[in-house]
CSV table of C-alpha atoms (C1' of nucleotides) and ligand atoms in Angstrom, one decimal:
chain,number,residue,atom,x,y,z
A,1,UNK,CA,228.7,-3.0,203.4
A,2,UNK,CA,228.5,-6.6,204.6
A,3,UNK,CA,231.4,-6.1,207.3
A,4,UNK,CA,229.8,-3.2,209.4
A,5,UNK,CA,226.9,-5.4,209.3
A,6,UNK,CA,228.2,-8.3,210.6
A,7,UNK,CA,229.8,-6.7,213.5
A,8,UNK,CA,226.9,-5.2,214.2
A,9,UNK,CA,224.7,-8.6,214.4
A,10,UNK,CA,228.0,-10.1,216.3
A,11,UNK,CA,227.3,-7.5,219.0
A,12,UNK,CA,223.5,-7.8,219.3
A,13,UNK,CA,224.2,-11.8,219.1
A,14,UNK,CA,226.7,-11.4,222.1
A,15,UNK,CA,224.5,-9.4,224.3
A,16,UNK,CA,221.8,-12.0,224.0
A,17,UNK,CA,224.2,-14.6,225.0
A,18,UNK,CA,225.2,-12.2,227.8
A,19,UNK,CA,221.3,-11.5,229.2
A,20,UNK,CA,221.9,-7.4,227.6
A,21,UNK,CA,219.6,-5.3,226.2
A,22,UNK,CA,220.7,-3.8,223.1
A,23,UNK,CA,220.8,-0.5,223.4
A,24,UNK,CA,221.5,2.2,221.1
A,25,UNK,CA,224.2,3.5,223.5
A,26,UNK,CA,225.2,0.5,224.1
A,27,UNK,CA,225.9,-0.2,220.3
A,28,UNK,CA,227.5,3.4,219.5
A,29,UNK,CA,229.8,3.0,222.7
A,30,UNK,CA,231.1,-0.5,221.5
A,31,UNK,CA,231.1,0.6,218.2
A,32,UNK,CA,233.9,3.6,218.8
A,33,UNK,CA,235.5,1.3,221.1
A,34,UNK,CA,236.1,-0.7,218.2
A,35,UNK,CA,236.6,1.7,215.6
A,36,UNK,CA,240.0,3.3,217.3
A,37,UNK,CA,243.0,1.6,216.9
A,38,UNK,CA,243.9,3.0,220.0
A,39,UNK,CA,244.0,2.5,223.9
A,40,UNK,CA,241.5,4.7,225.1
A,41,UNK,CA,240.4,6.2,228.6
A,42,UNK,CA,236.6,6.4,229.2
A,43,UNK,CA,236.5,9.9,229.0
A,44,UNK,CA,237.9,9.7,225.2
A,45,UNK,CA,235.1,7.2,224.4
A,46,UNK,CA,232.7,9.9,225.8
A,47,UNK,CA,233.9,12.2,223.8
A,48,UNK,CA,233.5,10.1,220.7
A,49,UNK,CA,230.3,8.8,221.4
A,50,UNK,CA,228.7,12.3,222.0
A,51,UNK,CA,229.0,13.1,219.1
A,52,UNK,CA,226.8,10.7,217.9
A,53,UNK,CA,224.8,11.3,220.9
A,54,UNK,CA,224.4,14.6,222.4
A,55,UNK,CA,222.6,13.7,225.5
A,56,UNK,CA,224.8,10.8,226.7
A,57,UNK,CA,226.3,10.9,229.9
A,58,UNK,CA,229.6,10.1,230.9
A,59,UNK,CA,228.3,8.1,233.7
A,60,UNK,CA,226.7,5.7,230.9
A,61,UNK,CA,230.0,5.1,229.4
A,62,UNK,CA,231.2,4.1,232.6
A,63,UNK,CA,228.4,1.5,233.4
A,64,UNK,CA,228.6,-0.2,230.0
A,65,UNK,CA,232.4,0.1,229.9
A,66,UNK,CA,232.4,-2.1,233.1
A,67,UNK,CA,230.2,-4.4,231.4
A,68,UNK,CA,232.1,-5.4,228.5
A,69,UNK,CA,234.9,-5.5,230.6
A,70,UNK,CA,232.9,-8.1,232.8
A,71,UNK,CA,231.8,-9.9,229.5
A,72,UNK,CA,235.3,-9.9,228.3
A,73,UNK,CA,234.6,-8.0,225.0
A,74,UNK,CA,237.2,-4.9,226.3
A,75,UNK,CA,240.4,-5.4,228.2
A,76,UNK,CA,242.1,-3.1,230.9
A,77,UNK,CA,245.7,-2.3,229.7
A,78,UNK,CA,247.1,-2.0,232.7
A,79,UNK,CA,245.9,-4.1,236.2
A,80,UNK,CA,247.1,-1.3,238.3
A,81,UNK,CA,245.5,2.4,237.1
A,82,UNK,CA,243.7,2.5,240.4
A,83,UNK,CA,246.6,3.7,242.6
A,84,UNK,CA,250.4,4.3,242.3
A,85,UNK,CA,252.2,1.5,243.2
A,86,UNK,CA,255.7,2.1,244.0
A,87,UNK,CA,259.2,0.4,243.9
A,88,UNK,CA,262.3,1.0,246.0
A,89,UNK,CA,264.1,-1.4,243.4
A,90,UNK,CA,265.6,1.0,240.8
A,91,UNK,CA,267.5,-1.7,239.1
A,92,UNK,CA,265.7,-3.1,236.2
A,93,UNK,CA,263.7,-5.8,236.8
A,94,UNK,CA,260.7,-7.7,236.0
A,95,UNK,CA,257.4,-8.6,238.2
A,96,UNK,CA,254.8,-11.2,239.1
A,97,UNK,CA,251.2,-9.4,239.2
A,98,UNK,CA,248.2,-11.4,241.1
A,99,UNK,CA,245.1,-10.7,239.5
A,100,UNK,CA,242.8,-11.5,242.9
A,101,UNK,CA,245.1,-9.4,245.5
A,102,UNK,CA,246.8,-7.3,242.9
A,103,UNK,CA,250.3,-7.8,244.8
A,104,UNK,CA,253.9,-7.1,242.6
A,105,UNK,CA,256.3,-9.3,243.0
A,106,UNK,CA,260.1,-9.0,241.6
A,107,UNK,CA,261.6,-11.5,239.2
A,108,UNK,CA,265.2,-11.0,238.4
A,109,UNK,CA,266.1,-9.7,235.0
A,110,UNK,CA,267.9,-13.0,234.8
A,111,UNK,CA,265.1,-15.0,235.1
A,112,UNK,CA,263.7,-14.8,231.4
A,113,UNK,CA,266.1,-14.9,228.1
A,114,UNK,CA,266.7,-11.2,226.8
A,115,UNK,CA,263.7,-10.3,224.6
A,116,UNK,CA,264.0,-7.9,221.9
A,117,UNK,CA,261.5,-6.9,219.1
A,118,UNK,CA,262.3,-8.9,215.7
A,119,UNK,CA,261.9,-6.3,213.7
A,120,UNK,CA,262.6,-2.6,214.8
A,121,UNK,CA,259.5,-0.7,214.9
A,122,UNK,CA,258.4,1.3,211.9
A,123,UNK,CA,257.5,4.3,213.5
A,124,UNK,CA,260.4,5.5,214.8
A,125,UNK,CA,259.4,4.7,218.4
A,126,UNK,CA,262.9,5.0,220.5
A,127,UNK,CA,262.9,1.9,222.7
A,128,UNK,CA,264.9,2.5,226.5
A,129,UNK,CA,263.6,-0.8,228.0
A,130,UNK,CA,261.7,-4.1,228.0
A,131,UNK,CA,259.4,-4.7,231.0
A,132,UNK,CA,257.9,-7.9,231.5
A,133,UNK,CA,254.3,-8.6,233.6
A,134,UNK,CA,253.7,-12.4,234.9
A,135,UNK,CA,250.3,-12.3,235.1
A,136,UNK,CA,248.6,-14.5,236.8
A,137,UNK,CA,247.2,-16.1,240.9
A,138,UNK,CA,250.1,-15.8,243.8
A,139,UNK,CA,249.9,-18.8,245.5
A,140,UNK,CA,248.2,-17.8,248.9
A,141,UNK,CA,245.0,-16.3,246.9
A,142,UNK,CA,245.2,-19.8,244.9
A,143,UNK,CA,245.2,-21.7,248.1
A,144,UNK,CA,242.4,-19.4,249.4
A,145,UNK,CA,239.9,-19.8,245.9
A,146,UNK,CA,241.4,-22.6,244.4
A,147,UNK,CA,239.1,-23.2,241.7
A,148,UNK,CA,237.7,-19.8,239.8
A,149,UNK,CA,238.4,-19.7,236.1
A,150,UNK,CA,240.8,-17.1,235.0
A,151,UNK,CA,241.5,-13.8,235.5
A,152,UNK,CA,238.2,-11.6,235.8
A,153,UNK,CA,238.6,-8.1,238.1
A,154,UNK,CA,239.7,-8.7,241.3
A,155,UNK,CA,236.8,-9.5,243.6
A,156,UNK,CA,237.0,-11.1,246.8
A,157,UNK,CA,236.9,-8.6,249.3
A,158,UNK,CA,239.0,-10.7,251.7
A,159,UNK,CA,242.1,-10.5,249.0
A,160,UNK,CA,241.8,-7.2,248.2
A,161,UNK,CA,244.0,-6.1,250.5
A,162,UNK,CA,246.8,-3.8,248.7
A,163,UNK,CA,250.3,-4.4,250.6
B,1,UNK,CA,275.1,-1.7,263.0
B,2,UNK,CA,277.1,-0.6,259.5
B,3,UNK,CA,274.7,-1.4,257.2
B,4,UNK,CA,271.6,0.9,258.5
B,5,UNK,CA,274.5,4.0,258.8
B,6,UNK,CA,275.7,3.7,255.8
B,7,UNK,CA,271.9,3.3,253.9
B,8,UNK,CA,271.3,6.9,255.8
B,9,UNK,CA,274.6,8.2,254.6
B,10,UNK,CA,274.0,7.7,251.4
B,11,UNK,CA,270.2,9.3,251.4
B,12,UNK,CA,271.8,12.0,252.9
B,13,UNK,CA,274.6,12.7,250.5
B,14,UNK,CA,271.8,11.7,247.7
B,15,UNK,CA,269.9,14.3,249.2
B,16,UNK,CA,272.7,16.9,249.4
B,17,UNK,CA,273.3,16.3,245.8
B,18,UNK,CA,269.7,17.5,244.7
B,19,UNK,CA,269.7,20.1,246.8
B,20,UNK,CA,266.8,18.4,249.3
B,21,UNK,CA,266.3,19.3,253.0
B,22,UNK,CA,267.4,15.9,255.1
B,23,UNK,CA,264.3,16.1,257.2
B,24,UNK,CA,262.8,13.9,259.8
B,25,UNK,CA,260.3,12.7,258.0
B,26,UNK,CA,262.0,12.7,254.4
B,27,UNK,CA,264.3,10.0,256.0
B,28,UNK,CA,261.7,7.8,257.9
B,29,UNK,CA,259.6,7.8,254.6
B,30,UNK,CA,262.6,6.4,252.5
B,31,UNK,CA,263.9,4.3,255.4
B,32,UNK,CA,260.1,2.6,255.1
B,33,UNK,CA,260.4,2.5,251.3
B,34,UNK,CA,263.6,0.4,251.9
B,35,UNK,CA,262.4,-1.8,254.1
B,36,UNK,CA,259.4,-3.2,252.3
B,37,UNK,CA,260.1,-6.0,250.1
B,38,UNK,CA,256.4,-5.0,248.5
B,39,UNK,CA,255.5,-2.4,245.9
B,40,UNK,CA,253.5,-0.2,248.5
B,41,UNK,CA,250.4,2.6,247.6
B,42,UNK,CA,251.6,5.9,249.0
B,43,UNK,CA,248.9,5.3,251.5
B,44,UNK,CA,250.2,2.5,252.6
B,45,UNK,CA,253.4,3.9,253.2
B,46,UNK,CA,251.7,6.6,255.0
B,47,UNK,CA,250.4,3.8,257.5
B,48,UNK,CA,253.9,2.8,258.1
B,49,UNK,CA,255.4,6.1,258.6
B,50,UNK,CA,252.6,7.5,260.5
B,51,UNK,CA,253.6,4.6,263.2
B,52,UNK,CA,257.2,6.2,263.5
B,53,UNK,CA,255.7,10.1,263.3
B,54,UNK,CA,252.2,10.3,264.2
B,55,UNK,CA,251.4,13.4,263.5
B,56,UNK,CA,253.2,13.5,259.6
B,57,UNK,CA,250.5,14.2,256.7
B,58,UNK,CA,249.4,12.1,254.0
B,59,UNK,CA,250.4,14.9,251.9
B,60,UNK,CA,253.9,15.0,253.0
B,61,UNK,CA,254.3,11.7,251.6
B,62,UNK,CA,252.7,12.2,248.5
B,63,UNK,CA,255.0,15.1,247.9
B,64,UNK,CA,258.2,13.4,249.3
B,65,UNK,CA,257.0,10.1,247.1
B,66,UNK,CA,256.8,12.6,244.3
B,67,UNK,CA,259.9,14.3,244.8
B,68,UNK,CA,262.3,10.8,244.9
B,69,UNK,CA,260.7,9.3,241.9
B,70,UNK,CA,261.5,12.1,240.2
B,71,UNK,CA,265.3,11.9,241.9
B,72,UNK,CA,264.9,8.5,240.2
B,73,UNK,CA,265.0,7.0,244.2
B,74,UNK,CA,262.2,5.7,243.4
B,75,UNK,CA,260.4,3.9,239.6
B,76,UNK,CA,256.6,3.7,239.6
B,77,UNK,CA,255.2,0.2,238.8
B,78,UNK,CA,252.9,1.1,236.3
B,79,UNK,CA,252.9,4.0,233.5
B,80,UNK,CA,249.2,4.1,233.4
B,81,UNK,CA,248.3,4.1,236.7
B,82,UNK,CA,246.4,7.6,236.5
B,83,UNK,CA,242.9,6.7,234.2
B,84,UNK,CA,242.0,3.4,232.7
B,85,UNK,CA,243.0,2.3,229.2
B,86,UNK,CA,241.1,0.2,227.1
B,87,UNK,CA,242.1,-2.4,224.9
B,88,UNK,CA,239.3,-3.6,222.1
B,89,UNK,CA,242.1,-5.9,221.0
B,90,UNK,CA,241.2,-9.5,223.2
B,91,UNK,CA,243.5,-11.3,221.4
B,92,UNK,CA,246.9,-12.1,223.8
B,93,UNK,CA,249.3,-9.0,222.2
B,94,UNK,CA,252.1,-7.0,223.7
B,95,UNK,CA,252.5,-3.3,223.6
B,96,UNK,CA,254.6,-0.2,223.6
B,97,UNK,CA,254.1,2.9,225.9
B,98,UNK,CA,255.4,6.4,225.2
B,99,UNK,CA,257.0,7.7,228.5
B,100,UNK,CA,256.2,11.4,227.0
B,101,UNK,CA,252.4,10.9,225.6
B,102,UNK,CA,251.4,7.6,227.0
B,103,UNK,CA,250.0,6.1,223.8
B,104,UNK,CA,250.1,2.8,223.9
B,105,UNK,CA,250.2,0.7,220.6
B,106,UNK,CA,249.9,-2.4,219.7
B,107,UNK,CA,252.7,-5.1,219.2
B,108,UNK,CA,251.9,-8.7,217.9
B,109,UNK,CA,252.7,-11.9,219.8
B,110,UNK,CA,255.2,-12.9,216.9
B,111,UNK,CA,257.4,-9.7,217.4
B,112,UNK,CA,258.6,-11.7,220.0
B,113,UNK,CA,260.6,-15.1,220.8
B,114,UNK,CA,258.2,-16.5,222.8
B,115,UNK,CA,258.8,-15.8,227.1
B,116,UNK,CA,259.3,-18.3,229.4
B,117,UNK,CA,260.4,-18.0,233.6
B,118,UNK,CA,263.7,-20.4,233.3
B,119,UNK,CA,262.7,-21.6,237.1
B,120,UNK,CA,259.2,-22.0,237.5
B,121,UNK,CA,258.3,-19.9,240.7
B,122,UNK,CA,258.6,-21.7,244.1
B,123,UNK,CA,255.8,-19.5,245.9
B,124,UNK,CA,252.9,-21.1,244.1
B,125,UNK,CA,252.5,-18.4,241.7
B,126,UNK,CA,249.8,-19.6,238.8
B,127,UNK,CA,250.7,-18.4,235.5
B,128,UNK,CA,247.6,-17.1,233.0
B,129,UNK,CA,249.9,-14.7,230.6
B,130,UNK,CA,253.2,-13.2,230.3
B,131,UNK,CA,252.7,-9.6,229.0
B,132,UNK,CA,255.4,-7.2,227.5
B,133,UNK,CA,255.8,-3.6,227.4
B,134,UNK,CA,257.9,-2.0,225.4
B,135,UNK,CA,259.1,1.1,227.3
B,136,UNK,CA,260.5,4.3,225.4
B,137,UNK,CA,259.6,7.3,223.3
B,138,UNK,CA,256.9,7.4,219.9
B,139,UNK,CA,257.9,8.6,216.9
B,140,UNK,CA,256.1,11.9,216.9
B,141,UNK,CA,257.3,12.9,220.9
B,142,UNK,CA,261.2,12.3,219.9
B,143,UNK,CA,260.4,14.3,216.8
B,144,UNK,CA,258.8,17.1,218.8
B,145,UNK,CA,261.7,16.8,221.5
B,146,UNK,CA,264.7,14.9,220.5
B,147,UNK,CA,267.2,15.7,223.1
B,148,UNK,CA,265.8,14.5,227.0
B,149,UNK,CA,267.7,12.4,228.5
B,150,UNK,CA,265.9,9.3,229.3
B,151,UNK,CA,262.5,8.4,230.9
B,152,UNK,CA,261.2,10.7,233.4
B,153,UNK,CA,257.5,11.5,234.1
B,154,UNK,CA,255.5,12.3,231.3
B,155,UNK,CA,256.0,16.7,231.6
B,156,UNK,CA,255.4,18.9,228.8
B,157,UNK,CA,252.0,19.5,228.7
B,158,UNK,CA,251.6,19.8,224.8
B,159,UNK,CA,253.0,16.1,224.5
B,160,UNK,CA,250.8,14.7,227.3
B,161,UNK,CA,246.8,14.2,225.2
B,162,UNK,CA,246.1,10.7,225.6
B,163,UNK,CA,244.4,9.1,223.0
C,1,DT,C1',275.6,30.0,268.8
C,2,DG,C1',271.8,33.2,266.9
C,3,DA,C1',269.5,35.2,263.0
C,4,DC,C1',267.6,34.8,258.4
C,5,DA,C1',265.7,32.9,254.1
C,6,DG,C1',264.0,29.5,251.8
C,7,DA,C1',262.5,24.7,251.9
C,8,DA,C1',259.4,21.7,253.9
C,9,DC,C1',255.5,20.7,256.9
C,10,DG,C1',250.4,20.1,258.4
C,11,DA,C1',245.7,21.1,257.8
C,12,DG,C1',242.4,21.3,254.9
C,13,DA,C1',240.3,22.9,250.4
C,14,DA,C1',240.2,21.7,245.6
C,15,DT,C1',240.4,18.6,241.7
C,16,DC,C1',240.0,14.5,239.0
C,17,DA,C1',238.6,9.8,238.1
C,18,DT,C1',235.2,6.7,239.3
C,19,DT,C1',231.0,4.9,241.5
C,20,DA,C1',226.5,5.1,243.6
C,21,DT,C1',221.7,6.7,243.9
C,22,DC,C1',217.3,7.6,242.2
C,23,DG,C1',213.6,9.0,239.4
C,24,DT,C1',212.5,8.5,234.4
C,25,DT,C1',212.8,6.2,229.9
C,26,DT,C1',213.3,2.2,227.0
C,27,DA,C1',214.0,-2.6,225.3
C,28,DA,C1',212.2,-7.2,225.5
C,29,DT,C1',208.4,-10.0,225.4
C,30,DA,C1',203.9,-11.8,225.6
D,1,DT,C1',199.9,-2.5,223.1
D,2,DA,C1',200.7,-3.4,228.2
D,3,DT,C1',204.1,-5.0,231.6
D,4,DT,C1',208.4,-5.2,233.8
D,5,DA,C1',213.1,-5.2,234.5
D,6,DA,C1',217.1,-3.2,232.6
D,7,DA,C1',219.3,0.9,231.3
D,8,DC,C1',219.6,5.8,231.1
D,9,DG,C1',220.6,10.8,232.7
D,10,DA,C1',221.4,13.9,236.3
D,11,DT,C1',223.7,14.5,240.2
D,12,DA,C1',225.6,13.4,244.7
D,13,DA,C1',229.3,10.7,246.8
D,14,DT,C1',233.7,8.6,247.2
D,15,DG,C1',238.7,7.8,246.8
D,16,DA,C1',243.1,9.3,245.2
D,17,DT,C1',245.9,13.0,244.4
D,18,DT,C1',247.2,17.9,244.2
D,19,DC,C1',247.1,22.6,245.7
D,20,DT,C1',247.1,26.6,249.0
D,21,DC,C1',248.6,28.8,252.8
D,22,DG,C1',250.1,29.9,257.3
D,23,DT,C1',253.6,27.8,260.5
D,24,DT,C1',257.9,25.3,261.5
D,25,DC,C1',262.3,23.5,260.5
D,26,DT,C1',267.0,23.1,257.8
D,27,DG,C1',270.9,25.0,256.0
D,28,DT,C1',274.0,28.8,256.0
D,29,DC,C1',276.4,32.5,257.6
D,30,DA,C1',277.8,36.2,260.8
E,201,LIG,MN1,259.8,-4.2,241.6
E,202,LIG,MN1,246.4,-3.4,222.8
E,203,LIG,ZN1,247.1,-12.8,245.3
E,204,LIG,ZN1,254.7,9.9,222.6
DNA sequence: TGACAGAACGAGAATCATTATCGTTTAATA
DNA sequence: TATTAAACGATAATGATTCTCGTTCTGTCA
């Protein structure tokens, strides 16, 4: 079928842009990732993959799962899954994230017109609340690395600090 | 001064009402929760307390962070801060997150009016991406459980596969 | 106030997710 | 087909979090 195909060449096309070897876990692994519709953790591509291929290791997964995250093929759901990141604030609000330091800060519920889904969800998915992320650079790692692209994992070790 | 008094009068009473020990370092640990404006790590609470009690464990405030959030004292920032999720989906979307499984499912950019900060914000903060989550309950976990109050940490351990 | 029971604590082991190391295999390329 | 760096698999190491267990403290009542 011409559409497994072409996904296939888009792949192998992209890792030569991107200096990769094609690999055959490499290609199974991307493969799954595309296949589910889903948000899946690492371990559940594992689990996928080896059944494709016996002798993978999870390890593998990991390494090429950072890679296409690098290449910006996959995205991370959620900037925070390292560590729990608390909030003394139990009233709702909304927050500013900072991609390079990874600091939360509070935005008033007030700040944003009230959002609400067009159309309720098919599913029958019962909705308590609407949280909103700013992503984006808090100003003292902007001054700091003014110029840098976009988002990208944060790096510099200097504003890594969590606090 | 009135104001600190009546903060530990309330924890107190709060305290009284779920049946929790007012200890020493119970207090200090929500005193310090309080006091930061930031979205702290439980380790970095830890430092804070550990300079008011020197000898108090980290694991004494893993299980006092524990026990408020699930007093609702305290909300985690992120529901997915546990394992990474990953997203084969790069175009900008929004999603919503089951508080009882944690599936995550996709939500186009046209389900929503489109978000905007009324006051742009006067720290500096860069914007790349405004990101919504749509917080509640799937389909199939209000099905399997339809009474439960509200949020809560995902529990029941049948409801709680990801993927 | 003093005694008791259960809750909470501190120390450290255990677990889970993730990363690093290293010797072997493989993809790319001439 | 030979060369070489990249990638792999196994496994050790790390970092965050939870668990276990013996000791200490809080709440309650005589
Ligand atoms: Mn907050
Ligand atoms: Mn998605
Ligand atoms: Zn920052
Ligand atoms: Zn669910």
């Amino acid at each position: 079928m011409q559409t497994r195909e072409s996904l296939q060449q888009q792949f192998e096309t992209r890792c030569r842009e991107l200096g990769l070897a094609v690999t055959h876990q490499r290609t199974v692994i991307y493969r799954e990732l595309i296949a589910t519709g889903e948000h899946p953790t690492p371990e559940a591509v594992y689990e996928r993959v080896k059944a494709q291929i016996p002798a993978i290791s999870l390890g593998t997964v990991y390494k090429n799962v950072k890679t296409f995250l690098d290449a910006g093929l996959l995205k991370e759901v959620s900037l925070h899954h390292g560590t729990l990141r608390l909030d003394a604030n139990t009233e709702p609000h909304h927050h500013m994230v900072c991609t390079r330091c990874r600091r939360i800060f509070d935005v008033p519920e007030a700040e944003f017109e009230p959002v609400r889904l067009k159309n309720l969800p098919e599913s029958g998915f019962q909705i308590d609340r609407y949280s909103i992320e700013v992503v984006g650079v808090c100003g003292a790692c902007a001054a700091a690395r003014p110029e840098s692209s976009g988002l990208g994992p944060a790096s510099a070790a200097h504003t890594n600090q969590v606090l």
